Amino acid sequence: MARVGYVIVCEDIFNDKEMIIKNPYNAITPYSVPGNFSFVLGFSLLELQINVPYKLKIEIHDEEGDLVIPTQELDFKFSPPTDQQVQNTMNSGPVNSGSINMDFNNIVFKKSGFHSFSVTVNNEHTNTIQIPVRASQNI
């Protein structure tokens, strides 16, 4: 069964021979609330099987459970290059993982308070983090 590993909200994620996570956010700080904010949502997926269809669901909720943006859904198949496939010695099936980074630009946050960022794979496993949203203190 596929699982969601880490979930992180940050300024940017890029590869320079290794994954670089730039400025992980411990708070979302638009100029004002309501206000817009851009960020990268990065997460890992574990125990993926090769060429099996998967469905990802991304949701962002405010403290009252209201959706910040419409639910984002993505269908994909995990197809790594043959030389990057790893065999599990415990059972003859492949054990694979991957990272996905999604850019969210100018998302409007209507309310202050803790917001939940959730990633779900195949409606079976969800990982959620909470980050406060508040107006920027650098005004």
Short mmCIF file of C-alpha atoms in Angstrom, two decimals:
data_model
loop_
_atom_site.label_atom_id
_atom_site.label_comp_id
_atom_site.label_asym_id
_atom_site.label_seq_id
_atom_site.Cartn_x
_atom_site.Cartn_y
_atom_site.Cartn_z
CA MET A 1 0.00 0.00 0.00
CA ALA A 2 1.39 3.41 -0.99
CA ARG A 3 1.98 5.90 1.82
CA VAL A 4 2.66 9.60 2.15
CA GLY A 5 6.00 10.29 3.89
CA TYR A 6 7.06 13.84 4.67
CA VAL A 7 4.99 16.95 3.88
CA ILE A 8 6.61 20.38 3.88
CA VAL A 9 5.58 23.90 2.91
CA CYS A 10 8.47 26.13 1.85
CA GLU A 11 9.66 28.89 -0.46
CA ASP A 12 11.21 26.52 -3.00
CA ILE A 13 12.60 23.01 -3.54
CA PHE A 14 15.18 22.26 -6.20
CA ASN A 15 17.86 19.73 -7.06
CA ASP A 16 21.56 20.59 -7.24
CA LYS A 17 22.95 17.03 -7.08
CA GLU A 18 20.82 16.70 -3.93
CA MET A 19 17.44 18.04 -2.85
CA ILE A 20 17.60 21.59 -1.47
CA ILE A 21 14.64 22.84 0.59
CA LYS A 22 14.70 26.64 0.68
CA ASN A 23 13.13 28.42 3.64
CA PRO A 24 10.71 25.90 5.20
CA TYR A 25 7.75 27.89 6.53
CA ASN A 26 6.74 27.70 10.16
CA ALA A 27 4.05 30.29 9.34
CA ILE A 28 2.30 31.56 6.22
CA THR A 29 2.65 35.35 6.32
CA PRO A 30 0.83 37.26 3.58
CA TYR A 31 1.09 41.06 3.76
CA SER A 32 -2.45 41.11 5.20
CA VAL A 33 -5.23 38.62 5.93
CA PRO A 34 -7.16 38.15 3.77
CA GLY A 35 -4.23 38.12 1.39
CA ASN A 36 -2.41 35.99 -1.13
CA PHE A 37 0.76 33.95 -0.69
CA SER A 38 2.86 31.69 -2.94
CA PHE A 39 4.63 28.55 -1.73
CA VAL A 40 5.84 25.09 -2.68
CA LEU A 41 4.21 22.01 -1.19
CA GLY A 42 6.72 19.14 -1.16
CA PHE A 43 5.98 15.58 -0.13
CA SER A 44 7.27 12.05 -0.51
CA LEU A 45 5.44 8.91 -1.51
CA LEU A 46 6.59 5.54 -0.18
CA GLU A 47 6.00 1.90 -1.13
CA LEU A 48 5.03 2.70 -4.71
CA GLN A 49 4.64 -0.12 -7.18
CA ILE A 50 5.91 0.30 -10.71
CA ASN A 51 3.29 1.11 -13.40
CA VAL A 52 0.39 0.94 -10.94
CA PRO A 53 -2.12 3.82 -11.22
CA TYR A 54 -2.29 6.15 -8.22
CA LYS A 55 -4.54 9.04 -7.28
CA LEU A 56 -3.24 11.96 -5.23
CA LYS A 57 -5.48 14.42 -3.44
CA ILE A 58 -4.19 17.75 -2.08
CA GLU A 59 -6.36 19.77 0.33
CA ILE A 60 -5.80 22.96 2.30
CA HIS A 61 -8.34 23.75 5.04
CA ASP A 62 -8.64 26.68 7.44
CA GLU A 63 -9.32 26.22 11.17
CA GLU A 64 -13.06 25.89 10.59
CA GLY A 65 -12.59 23.15 7.99
CA ASP A 66 -13.38 25.34 4.97
CA LEU A 67 -11.36 24.64 1.82
CA VAL A 68 -8.85 27.37 0.95
CA ILE A 69 -8.69 26.21 -2.69
CA PRO A 70 -10.67 23.56 -4.55
CA THR A 71 -9.36 20.05 -3.89
CA GLN A 72 -6.48 19.26 -6.25
CA GLU A 73 -6.40 15.72 -7.67
CA LEU A 74 -3.71 14.12 -9.79
CA ASP A 75 -3.61 10.68 -11.44
CA PHE A 76 -0.21 9.15 -12.18
CA LYS A 77 1.78 5.94 -12.62
CA PHE A 78 5.16 5.50 -10.96
CA SER A 79 7.64 4.66 -13.74
CA PRO A 80 11.26 5.14 -12.61
CA PRO A 81 14.17 4.36 -14.94
CA THR A 82 15.11 0.66 -14.75
CA ASP A 83 18.48 1.41 -13.13
CA GLN A 84 16.72 3.21 -10.23
CA GLN A 85 14.33 0.38 -9.35
CA VAL A 86 15.10 -1.28 -6.03
CA GLN A 87 14.24 -4.85 -5.14
CA ASN A 88 12.97 -5.62 -1.66
CA THR A 89 14.84 -8.58 -0.19
CA MET A 90 11.96 -9.40 2.19
CA ASN A 91 9.42 -10.15 -0.56
CA SER A 92 10.17 -10.23 -4.25
CA GLY A 93 8.23 -7.02 -5.04
CA PRO A 94 9.75 -3.61 -5.77
CA VAL A 95 10.04 -1.00 -3.03
CA ASN A 96 10.15 2.48 -4.47
CA SER A 97 9.70 6.04 -3.31
CA GLY A 98 9.60 9.45 -4.89
CA SER A 99 9.28 13.13 -4.09
CA ILE A 100 6.82 15.56 -5.63
CA ASN A 101 6.99 19.35 -5.42
CA MET A 102 3.96 21.44 -6.36
CA ASP A 103 3.97 25.21 -6.82
CA PHE A 104 0.98 27.13 -5.45
CA ASN A 105 0.94 30.74 -6.63
CA ASN A 106 -1.09 33.63 -5.20
CA ILE A 107 -3.32 31.45 -3.01
CA VAL A 108 -5.79 33.64 -1.11
CA PHE A 109 -5.86 32.98 2.63
CA LYS A 110 -9.10 34.52 3.93
CA LYS A 111 -8.62 33.85 7.64
CA SER A 112 -5.85 33.85 10.24
CA GLY A 113 -5.26 30.74 12.34
CA PHE A 114 -3.97 27.23 11.82
CA HIS A 115 -4.42 25.75 8.36
CA SER A 116 -4.17 22.04 7.50
CA PHE A 117 -2.19 20.91 4.44
CA SER A 118 -3.15 17.31 3.56
CA VAL A 119 -1.81 14.88 0.98
CA THR A 120 -3.73 11.63 0.40
CA VAL A 121 -2.78 8.74 -1.87
CA ASN A 122 -5.51 6.43 -3.24
CA ASN A 123 -7.93 7.57 -0.51
CA GLU A 124 -6.04 5.18 1.80
CA HIS A 125 -3.23 7.09 3.48
CA THR A 126 -3.10 10.76 4.45
CA ASN A 127 -0.39 12.89 6.00
CA THR A 128 -1.39 16.31 7.34
CA ILE A 129 0.61 19.20 8.73
CA GLN A 130 -0.70 22.38 10.32
CA ILE A 131 0.80 25.81 9.78
CA PRO A 132 -0.49 29.11 11.20
CA VAL A 133 -1.51 31.90 8.86
CA ARG A 134 -1.05 35.46 10.10
CA ALA A 135 -0.41 38.89 8.60
CA SER A 136 3.26 39.72 8.02
CA GLN A 137 5.04 41.44 10.91
CA ASN A 138 7.38 43.22 8.47
CA ILE A 139 4.92 46.00 7.57
#
